[in-house]
Amino acid sequence: AQSVTQPDIHITVSEGASLELRCNYSYGATPYLFWYVQSPGQGLQLLLKYFSGDTLVQGIKGFEAEFKRSQSSFNLRKPSVHWSDAAEYFCARSGGYNKLIFGAGTRLAVHP
Amino acid sequence: DAMVIQNPRYQVTQFGKPVTLSCSQTLNHNVMYWYQQKSSQAPKLLFHYYDKDFNNEADTPDNFQSRRPNTSFCFLDIRSPGLGDAAMYLCATSSGGAEAFFGQGTRLTVV
């Protein structure tokens, strides 16, 4: 079955440190892949997406993600985290029939 | 420029009293979704419309219904809310196969 796994439930980093959030997807065919961010009490905002082509994709707010077919991964990275990046991050893949399949999310805390 | 608008942002309803949440979009997308998100969980798809075609998820309770009178509007009706239905309800749209655009959500409290 199609699924998305985010192995890290919580991550804490210091402000200015680098960040990598992990995401793995199941099922062989290359899906469309997305990263969304959700601040408390808010909806989801799209950070970036991968459909095809260059496996390193740039997004908003200084985020990037790399698609690795061999590892079925789509990890999100940022070289220097800001306190405002504290939020919940969801990785998602396209499913059948216009659906999105979400991972369980990773909650990011940023220490000053 | 809000593109997916949900009203109200916060809704308090009584146990068993029907409640309707609304969603409108200015993107002219043909797909509209309703998700339920409980605290510290991923959004869970309840149903979606592809144009006027309604698609219910297999595990969506009968207590949840939806209407889409036109391209721009979609409603979520909860016929008899229980305490377990307290959640954030997210509306989203897409042009089919591409990314989804989410509204700000409606936080439902059941008292």
Coordinates of N, CA and C in Angstrom, one line a residue:
Chain A
A1 N 0.8 -1.2 0.0 CA 0.0 0.0 0.0 C 0.9 1.2 0.0
Q2 N 0.3 2.3 -0.6 CA 1.1 3.5 -0.6 C 1.1 4.1 0.8
S3 N 2.3 4.6 1.2 CA 2.4 5.2 2.5 C 3.6 6.1 2.6
V4 N 3.7 6.9 3.6 CA 4.7 7.9 3.8 C 5.2 7.7 5.3
T5 N 6.5 7.6 5.5 CA 7.0 7.5 6.8 C 7.9 8.6 7.2
Q6 N 7.6 9.2 8.3 CA 8.5 10.2 8.9 C 9.0 9.7 10.2
P7 N 10.3 9.2 10.2 CA 10.7 8.5 11.4 C 10.9 9.3 12.7
D8 N 11.0 10.6 12.5 CA 11.3 11.4 13.7 C 10.0 12.2 14.1
I9 N 9.5 11.9 15.3 CA 8.3 12.6 15.7 C 8.6 14.0 16.2
H10 N 9.7 14.1 16.9 CA 10.1 15.4 17.4 C 11.6 15.6 17.1
I11 N 12.0 16.8 16.7 CA 13.4 17.2 16.5 C 13.6 18.6 17.2
T12 N 14.7 18.7 17.9 CA 15.1 20.0 18.5 C 16.4 20.4 17.9
V13 N 16.5 21.6 17.4 CA 17.8 22.1 16.9 C 18.0 23.5 17.5
S14 N 19.2 23.9 17.5 CA 19.6 25.3 18.0 C 19.4 26.2 16.8
E15 N 19.1 27.4 17.1 CA 18.9 28.4 16.1 C 20.3 28.6 15.4
G16 N 20.3 28.6 14.1 CA 21.5 28.7 13.3 C 22.1 27.4 12.9
A17 N 21.6 26.3 13.5 CA 22.1 25.0 13.1 C 21.4 24.5 11.8
S18 N 22.0 23.5 11.2 CA 21.4 22.9 10.0 C 20.3 21.9 10.4
L19 N 19.5 21.7 9.5 CA 18.3 20.8 9.7 C 18.1 19.8 8.6
E20 N 17.8 18.6 9.0 CA 17.3 17.6 8.0 C 16.2 16.8 8.6
L21 N 15.1 16.8 7.9 CA 13.9 16.1 8.3 C 13.7 14.9 7.3
R22 N 13.6 13.7 7.8 CA 13.5 12.5 7.0 C 12.1 12.2 6.5
C23 N 12.1 11.6 5.3 CA 10.8 11.2 4.8 C 11.1 10.0 3.8
N24 N 10.4 8.9 4.0 CA 10.5 7.8 3.1 C 9.1 7.5 2.6
Y25 N 9.0 7.0 1.3 CA 7.7 6.7 0.8 C 7.8 5.2 0.3
S26 N 6.6 4.6 0.3 CA 6.6 3.2 -0.2 C 5.9 3.2 -1.6
Y27 N 6.0 2.1 -2.2 CA 5.5 1.8 -3.5 C 6.4 2.3 -4.6
G28 N 6.7 1.5 -5.6 CA 7.8 1.7 -6.5 C 7.7 2.9 -7.4
A29 N 6.6 3.1 -8.1 CA 6.6 4.2 -9.1 C 6.8 5.5 -8.5
T30 N 7.6 6.4 -9.2 CA 7.9 7.7 -8.6 C 6.6 8.5 -8.5
P31 N 6.3 8.8 -7.2 CA 5.1 9.7 -7.0 C 5.4 11.1 -7.1
Y32 N 4.4 11.9 -7.0 CA 4.6 13.3 -6.7 C 4.9 13.5 -5.2
L33 N 5.8 14.3 -4.8 CA 6.2 14.4 -3.4 C 6.1 15.8 -3.0
F34 N 5.7 16.0 -1.7 CA 5.5 17.4 -1.2 C 6.0 17.5 0.3
W35 N 6.4 18.7 0.6 CA 6.6 19.0 2.0 C 5.7 20.2 2.4
Y36 N 4.9 20.0 3.5 CA 4.1 21.1 4.0 C 4.5 21.4 5.4
V37 N 4.3 22.7 5.7 CA 4.5 23.2 7.1 C 3.3 23.7 7.7
Q38 N 3.1 23.4 9.0 CA 1.9 23.8 9.7 C 2.3 24.5 11.0
S39 N 2.0 25.8 11.2 CA 2.1 26.5 12.4 C 0.9 26.2 13.3
P40 N 1.1 26.3 14.6 CA 0.0 26.0 15.5 C -1.3 26.7 15.2
G41 N -2.4 26.0 15.1 CA -3.7 26.5 14.8 C -3.9 27.0 13.4
Q42 N -3.0 26.7 12.5 CA -3.1 27.2 11.1 C -3.3 26.0 10.1
G43 N -3.5 26.4 8.9 CA -3.6 25.3 7.8 C -2.2 24.9 7.4
L44 N -2.2 24.1 6.3 CA -0.9 23.7 5.8 C -0.4 24.6 4.7
Q45 N 0.9 24.9 4.7 CA 1.5 25.7 3.7 C 2.5 24.8 2.9
L46 N 2.4 24.9 1.6 CA 3.3 24.1 0.8 C 4.7 24.7 0.8
L47 N 5.7 23.9 1.2 CA 7.1 24.4 1.1 C 7.8 24.1 -0.2
L48 N 7.6 22.9 -0.7 CA 8.2 22.6 -2.0 C 7.5 21.3 -2.5
K49 N 7.8 21.0 -3.8 CA 7.2 19.8 -4.4 C 8.2 19.2 -5.4
Y50 N 8.1 17.9 -5.7 CA 8.9 17.2 -6.7 C 7.9 16.5 -7.6
F51 N 8.0 16.7 -8.9 CA 7.2 16.0 -9.8 C 8.2 15.1 -10.7
S52 N 9.2 15.7 -11.2 CA 10.2 15.0 -12.0 C 11.4 15.9 -12.3
G53 N 12.4 15.4 -13.0 CA 13.5 16.3 -13.3 C 14.6 16.3 -12.2
D54 N 15.1 17.5 -12.1 CA 16.2 17.7 -11.1 C 15.8 17.2 -9.7
T55 N 16.6 16.4 -9.2 CA 16.2 15.7 -7.9 C 16.4 16.6 -6.7
L56 N 17.1 17.7 -6.8 CA 17.2 18.7 -5.7 C 16.3 19.8 -6.0
V57 N 15.3 20.0 -5.2 CA 14.3 21.1 -5.4 C 14.4 22.1 -4.3
Q58 N 14.2 23.3 -4.8 CA 14.2 24.5 -3.9 C 12.8 24.9 -3.5
G59 N 12.6 25.3 -2.3 CA 11.3 25.8 -1.9 C 11.4 27.2 -1.3
I60 N 10.3 27.5 -0.6 CA 10.2 28.8 0.1 C 10.9 28.7 1.4
K61 N 11.2 29.9 2.0 CA 11.8 30.0 3.3 C 13.1 29.4 3.4
G62 N 13.9 29.2 2.3 CA 15.2 28.7 2.4 C 15.3 27.2 2.5
F63 N 14.2 26.5 2.3 CA 14.2 25.0 2.4 C 14.5 24.4 1.0
E64 N 15.1 23.2 1.1 CA 15.3 22.4 -0.1 C 15.1 20.9 0.3
A65 N 14.8 20.1 -0.8 CA 14.7 18.7 -0.5 C 15.3 17.9 -1.7
E66 N 15.8 16.8 -1.4 CA 16.4 15.9 -2.4 C 15.7 14.6 -2.5
F67 N 15.3 14.3 -3.7 CA 14.7 13.0 -4.1 C 15.7 12.0 -4.4
K68 N 15.7 10.9 -3.7 CA 16.6 9.8 -3.9 C 15.8 8.5 -4.2
R69 N 15.8 8.2 -5.5 CA 14.9 7.0 -5.8 C 15.4 5.7 -5.2
S70 N 16.8 5.6 -5.1 CA 17.3 4.3 -4.6 C 17.0 4.1 -3.1
Q71 N 16.7 5.2 -2.4 CA 16.4 5.1 -1.0 C 14.9 5.4 -0.7
S72 N 14.2 5.6 -1.8 CA 12.8 6.0 -1.6 C 12.6 7.1 -0.6
S73 N 13.5 8.1 -0.7 CA 13.5 9.2 0.3 C 13.3 10.5 -0.3
F74 N 12.8 11.4 0.5 CA 12.6 12.8 0.0 C 12.8 13.7 1.3
N75 N 14.1 13.9 1.7 CA 14.4 14.5 2.9 C 14.5 16.1 2.7
L76 N 14.0 16.7 3.7 CA 13.9 18.2 3.7 C 15.1 18.7 4.5
R77 N 15.7 19.8 3.9 CA 16.9 20.4 4.6 C 16.8 21.9 4.6
K78 N 17.5 22.4 5.6 CA 17.7 23.9 5.6 C 19.1 24.1 6.3
P79 N 19.9 24.9 5.7 CA 21.3 25.1 6.2 C 21.4 25.8 7.5
S80 N 20.4 26.7 7.8 CA 20.5 27.5 9.0 C 19.1 27.8 9.5
V81 N 18.7 27.2 10.6 CA 17.3 27.3 11.1 C 17.1 28.6 11.9
H82 N 15.9 29.2 11.7 CA 15.5 30.4 12.4 C 14.5 30.0 13.4
W83 N 14.3 30.8 14.4 CA 13.3 30.5 15.5 C 11.9 30.4 14.9
S84 N 11.7 31.1 13.8 CA 10.3 31.1 13.2 C 10.0 29.8 12.5
D85 N 11.0 29.0 12.3 CA 10.8 27.7 11.6 C 10.2 26.6 12.5
A86 N 10.1 26.9 13.8 CA 9.4 26.0 14.7 C 8.0 25.8 14.3
A87 N 7.7 24.5 14.0 CA 6.4 24.2 13.4 C 6.3 22.7 13.3
E88 N 5.2 22.2 12.7 CA 5.0 20.8 12.4 C 5.2 20.7 10.8
Y89 N 6.0 19.7 10.5 CA 6.3 19.5 9.1 C 5.8 18.1 8.6
F90 N 5.1 18.2 7.5 CA 4.4 17.0 6.9 C 5.0 16.7 5.5
C91 N 5.4 15.5 5.4 CA 5.8 15.0 4.0 C 4.6 14.3 3.5
A92 N 4.3 14.4 2.2 CA 3.2 13.8 1.5 C 3.5 13.3 0.1
R93 N 2.8 12.4 -0.3 CA 2.9 11.9 -1.7 C 1.6 11.8 -2.3
S94 N 1.6 11.8 -3.6 CA 0.3 11.7 -4.3 C -0.1 10.2 -4.2
G95 N -1.4 10.1 -4.0 CA -2.0 8.8 -4.0 C -2.9 8.6 -5.3
G96 N -3.7 7.6 -5.3 CA -4.6 7.5 -6.5 C -5.8 8.5 -6.3
Y97 N -6.5 8.7 -7.4 CA -7.8 9.5 -7.3 C -7.6 10.8 -6.7
N98 N -6.6 11.5 -7.1 CA -6.3 12.9 -6.6 C -6.1 13.0 -5.1
K99 N -5.7 12.0 -4.5 CA -5.5 12.1 -3.0 C -4.0 12.4 -2.7
L100 N -3.9 13.0 -1.5 CA -2.6 13.1 -0.9 C -2.5 12.2 0.3
I101 N -1.3 11.5 0.4 CA -1.1 10.6 1.6 C 0.0 11.3 2.4
F102 N -0.4 11.5 3.7 CA 0.5 12.3 4.6 C 1.3 11.3 5.5
G103 N 2.5 11.7 5.8 CA 3.2 11.1 6.9 C 2.7 11.6 8.2
A104 N 3.2 11.1 9.3 CA 2.6 11.4 10.6 C 3.1 12.8 11.1
G105 N 4.1 13.3 10.5 CA 4.6 14.7 10.8 C 5.8 14.6 11.7
T106 N 6.6 15.7 11.7 CA 7.7 15.9 12.6 C 7.6 17.3 13.2
R107 N 7.6 17.3 14.5 CA 7.4 18.6 15.2 C 8.8 19.1 15.5
L108 N 9.1 20.3 15.0 CA 10.4 20.9 15.1 C 10.4 22.0 16.2
A109 N 11.3 21.9 17.1 CA 11.5 22.9 18.1 C 12.8 23.6 17.9
V110 N 12.9 24.9 18.1 CA 14.2 25.6 17.9 C 14.6 26.3 19.1
H111 N 15.8 25.9 19.6 CA 16.3 26.6 20.8 C 17.1 27.8 20.4
P112 N 16.9 28.9 21.3 CA 17.7 30.1 21.0 C 19.2 30.0 21.2
Chain B
D1 N -3.8 37.7 -0.5 CA -4.9 37.2 -1.2 C -5.3 35.8 -0.9
A2 N -6.3 35.7 0.0 CA -6.7 34.3 0.4 C -7.3 33.6 -0.7
M3 N -6.9 32.3 -0.9 CA -7.3 31.6 -2.1 C -8.3 30.5 -1.6
V4 N -8.1 29.9 -0.4 CA -9.0 29.0 0.1 C -9.4 29.5 1.5
I5 N -10.7 29.8 1.6 CA -11.2 30.5 2.8 C -12.2 29.6 3.5
Q6 N -11.9 29.4 4.8 CA -12.8 28.6 5.6 C -13.4 29.5 6.7
N7 N -14.7 29.3 6.8 CA -15.5 30.0 7.9 C -16.3 29.0 8.7
P8 N -16.5 29.2 10.0 CA -15.7 30.2 10.7 C -14.3 29.6 11.1
R9 N -13.4 30.4 11.6 CA -12.1 29.8 12.1 C -12.3 29.0 13.3
Y10 N -13.2 29.4 14.2 CA -13.5 28.6 15.4 C -15.0 28.4 15.5
Q11 N -15.4 27.2 15.8 CA -16.8 26.9 15.9 C -17.0 26.0 17.2
V12 N -17.9 26.5 18.0 CA -18.3 25.7 19.2 C -19.7 25.2 19.0
T13 N -19.9 23.9 19.2 CA -21.2 23.4 19.0 C -21.6 22.5 20.2
Q14 N -22.8 22.2 20.3 CA -23.3 21.4 21.4 C -23.3 19.9 20.9
F15 N -23.0 19.0 21.9 CA -23.1 17.6 21.6 C -24.5 17.3 20.9
G16 N -24.4 16.6 19.7 CA -25.6 16.2 19.0 C -26.2 17.3 18.2
K17 N -25.8 18.5 18.2 CA -26.4 19.6 17.5 C -25.7 19.7 16.1
P18 N -26.5 19.6 15.0 CA -25.9 19.7 13.7 C -25.1 21.0 13.5
V19 N -24.0 20.8 12.8 CA -23.1 22.0 12.5 C -22.6 21.9 11.1
T20 N -22.4 23.0 10.5 CA -22.0 23.1 9.1 C -20.7 24.0 9.1
L21 N -19.7 23.5 8.4 CA -18.5 24.3 8.2 C -18.4 24.6 6.7
S22 N -17.9 25.8 6.4 CA -17.9 26.2 5.0 C -16.5 26.4 4.4
C23 N -16.4 26.3 3.1 CA -15.1 26.5 2.5 C -15.4 27.1 1.1
S24 N -14.6 28.1 0.8 CA -14.8 28.7 -0.6 C -13.4 28.9 -1.2
Q25 N -13.3 28.9 -2.5 CA -12.0 29.0 -3.2 C -12.1 30.0 -4.4
T26 N -11.0 30.7 -4.6 CA -11.0 31.6 -5.8 C -10.0 31.0 -6.8
L27 N -9.6 29.8 -6.7 CA -8.6 29.2 -7.6 C -9.3 28.5 -8.8
N28 N -10.6 28.3 -8.8 CA -11.3 27.6 -9.8 C -10.8 26.2 -10.0
H29 N -10.3 25.6 -8.9 CA -9.9 24.2 -9.0 C -11.1 23.2 -9.0
N30 N -10.9 22.1 -9.7 CA -12.0 21.2 -9.8 C -12.1 20.2 -8.7
V31 N -11.0 20.1 -7.9 CA -11.0 19.1 -6.8 C -11.1 19.9 -5.5
M32 N -11.9 19.5 -4.6 CA -12.0 20.1 -3.2 C -12.0 18.9 -2.2
Y33 N -11.3 19.1 -1.1 CA -11.1 18.1 -0.1 C -11.6 18.6 1.2
W34 N -12.0 17.6 2.1 CA -12.2 17.9 3.5 C -11.3 16.9 4.3
Y35 N -10.5 17.5 5.2 CA -9.6 16.7 6.0 C -10.0 16.9 7.5
Q36 N -9.9 15.9 8.3 CA -10.0 16.0 9.7 C -8.6 15.9 10.3
Q37 N -8.2 16.8 11.2 CA -6.9 16.7 11.9 C -7.1 16.8 13.4
K38 N -6.8 15.7 14.1 CA -6.8 15.8 15.5 C -5.4 16.1 16.0
S39 N -5.4 16.5 17.3 CA -4.2 17.0 17.9 C -3.0 16.1 17.7
S40 N -1.9 16.7 17.2 CA -0.6 16.0 17.0 C -0.7 14.8 16.0
Q41 N -1.7 14.9 15.1 CA -1.8 13.8 14.1 C -1.8 14.4 12.7
A42 N -1.6 13.6 11.7 CA -1.6 14.0 10.3 C -3.1 14.2 9.9
P43 N -3.3 15.1 8.9 CA -4.6 15.2 8.4 C -5.1 13.9 7.8
K44 N -6.4 13.7 8.0 CA -7.1 12.4 7.6 C -8.2 12.8 6.6
L45 N -8.1 12.3 5.4 CA -9.0 12.6 4.4 C -10.4 12.0 4.7
L46 N -11.4 12.9 4.7 CA -12.8 12.4 4.9 C -13.5 12.1 3.5
F47 N -13.4 13.1 2.6 CA -13.9 12.9 1.3 C -13.4 14.0 0.4
H48 N -13.7 13.8 -0.9 CA -13.3 14.8 -1.9 C -14.3 14.8 -3.0
Y49 N -14.3 16.0 -3.7 CA -15.1 16.1 -4.9 C -14.2 16.3 -6.1
Y50 N -14.4 15.6 -7.1 CA -13.8 15.9 -8.4 C -15.0 16.5 -9.3
D51 N -15.0 17.8 -9.4 CA -16.1 18.5 -10.0 C -17.3 18.2 -9.1
K52 N -18.4 17.6 -9.7 CA -19.5 17.3 -8.8 C -19.5 15.8 -8.3
D53 N -18.5 15.1 -8.8 CA -18.4 13.7 -8.3 C -17.9 13.6 -6.9
F54 N -18.7 13.0 -6.0 CA -18.4 12.9 -4.6 C -17.7 11.6 -4.4
N55 N -16.6 11.6 -3.6 CA -15.8 10.4 -3.3 C -15.6 10.3 -1.8
N56 N -16.2 9.4 -1.2 CA -16.2 9.2 0.2 C -15.1 8.2 0.6
E57 N -14.3 8.5 1.6 CA -13.3 7.5 2.1 C -14.1 6.4 2.8
A58 N -13.6 5.2 2.7 CA -14.3 4.0 3.3 C -14.5 4.1 4.8
D59 N -13.6 4.8 5.5 CA -13.8 4.8 6.9 C -14.3 6.1 7.5
T60 N -14.9 6.9 6.6 CA -15.5 8.2 7.0 C -16.9 7.9 7.6
P61 N -17.2 8.3 8.8 CA -18.5 7.9 9.5 C -19.6 8.6 8.7
D62 N -20.8 7.9 8.8 CA -22.0 8.4 8.1 C -22.4 9.8 8.7
N63 N -22.0 10.1 9.9 CA -22.3 11.3 10.6 C -21.7 12.5 9.8
F64 N -20.8 12.3 8.9 CA -20.2 13.4 8.1 C -20.8 13.3 6.7
Q65 N -21.2 14.5 6.3 CA -21.8 14.7 4.9 C -21.1 15.9 4.3
S66 N -21.3 16.0 3.0 CA -20.7 17.1 2.3 C -21.6 17.6 1.1
R67 N -21.5 18.8 0.8 CA -22.2 19.4 -0.3 C -21.3 20.3 -1.1
R68 N -21.5 20.3 -2.4 CA -20.7 21.2 -3.2 C -21.7 21.8 -4.2
P69 N -22.3 22.9 -3.9 CA -23.3 23.5 -4.8 C -22.8 24.0 -6.1
N70 N -21.5 24.5 -6.1 CA -20.9 25.0 -7.3 C -19.4 24.8 -7.1
T71 N -18.6 25.3 -8.1 CA -17.2 25.1 -8.1 C -16.5 25.8 -6.9
S72 N -17.0 26.9 -6.5 CA -16.4 27.7 -5.5 C -16.6 27.3 -4.1
F73 N -17.7 26.6 -3.8 CA -18.1 26.4 -2.4 C -18.2 24.9 -2.1
C74 N -17.8 24.6 -0.9 CA -18.0 23.2 -0.4 C -18.3 23.3 1.1
F75 N -19.2 22.4 1.5 CA -19.7 22.5 2.9 C -19.4 21.1 3.6
L76 N -19.1 21.1 4.8 CA -19.0 19.9 5.6 C -20.1 20.0 6.7
D77 N -21.0 19.0 6.7 CA -22.1 18.9 7.6 C -21.8 17.7 8.6
I78 N -21.9 18.0 9.9 CA -21.8 17.0 10.9 C -23.1 16.9 11.5
R79 N -23.8 15.8 11.3 CA -25.2 15.7 11.7 C -25.4 15.6 13.2
S80 N -24.6 14.9 13.9 CA -24.8 14.8 15.3 C -23.4 14.7 15.9
P81 N -22.8 15.9 16.2 CA -21.4 15.9 16.6 C -21.2 15.2 18.0
G82 N -20.2 14.4 18.1 CA -19.8 13.8 19.3 C -18.5 14.4 19.8
L83 N -18.2 14.1 21.1 CA -17.0 14.7 21.6 C -15.8 14.3 20.8
G84 N -15.8 13.1 20.2 CA -14.7 12.6 19.4 C -14.6 13.3 18.1
D85 N -15.5 14.2 17.7 CA -15.4 14.9 16.5 C -14.7 16.2 16.6
A86 N -14.4 16.6 17.9 CA -13.6 17.8 18.1 C -12.3 17.7 17.4
A87 N -12.0 18.6 16.5 CA -10.8 18.5 15.7 C -10.6 19.8 14.9
M88 N -9.5 19.9 14.2 CA -9.3 20.9 13.2 C -9.8 20.3 11.9
Y89 N -10.7 21.1 11.1 CA -11.2 20.6 9.8 C -10.5 21.5 8.8
L90 N -9.9 20.8 7.8 CA -9.1 21.5 6.8 C -9.8 21.3 5.5
C91 N -10.0 22.4 4.7 CA -10.4 22.3 3.4 C -9.2 22.5 2.5
A92 N -9.2 21.8 1.3 CA -8.1 22.0 0.4 C -8.7 21.9 -1.0
T93 N -7.9 22.5 -2.0 CA -8.3 22.4 -3.4 C -7.1 22.0 -4.2
S94 N -7.4 21.4 -5.3 CA -6.3 21.1 -6.3 C -6.8 21.1 -7.7
S95 N -5.9 21.2 -8.6 CA -6.3 21.2 -10.0 C -6.3 19.8 -10.6
G96 N -6.1 18.8 -9.7 CA -6.1 17.4 -10.1 C -4.6 16.9 -10.4
G97 N -4.1 16.1 -9.5 CA -2.8 15.6 -9.7 C -1.6 16.4 -9.3
A98 N -1.9 17.7 -8.9 CA -0.9 18.6 -8.5 C -1.0 18.8 -7.0
E99 N -0.3 19.8 -6.5 CA -0.4 20.0 -5.1 C -1.7 20.6 -4.6
A100 N -2.0 20.4 -3.3 CA -3.2 20.9 -2.7 C -2.9 22.2 -2.0
F101 N -3.9 23.1 -2.1 CA -3.8 24.4 -1.4 C -4.8 24.3 -0.3
F102 N -4.4 24.6 0.9 CA -5.2 24.5 2.1 C -5.7 25.8 2.6
G103 N -6.9 25.8 3.2 CA -7.4 26.9 4.0 C -6.7 26.9 5.4
Q104 N -7.2 27.9 6.1 CA -6.6 28.1 7.5 C -7.2 27.1 8.5
G105 N -8.3 26.4 8.1 CA -8.9 25.5 9.0 C -10.0 26.1 9.9
T106 N -10.8 25.2 10.3 CA -11.8 25.5 11.3 C -11.6 24.6 12.5
R107 N -11.4 25.2 13.7 CA -11.2 24.5 14.9 C -12.6 24.2 15.5
L108 N -13.0 23.0 15.6 CA -14.4 22.6 16.1 C -14.2 22.1 17.5
T109 N -15.0 22.7 18.4 CA -15.1 22.3 19.8 C -16.5 21.8 20.0
V110 N -16.6 20.6 20.7 CA -17.9 20.1 21.0 C -18.1 20.1 22.5
V111 N -19.2 20.7 23.0 CA -19.4 20.9 24.4 C -20.6 20.1 24.9

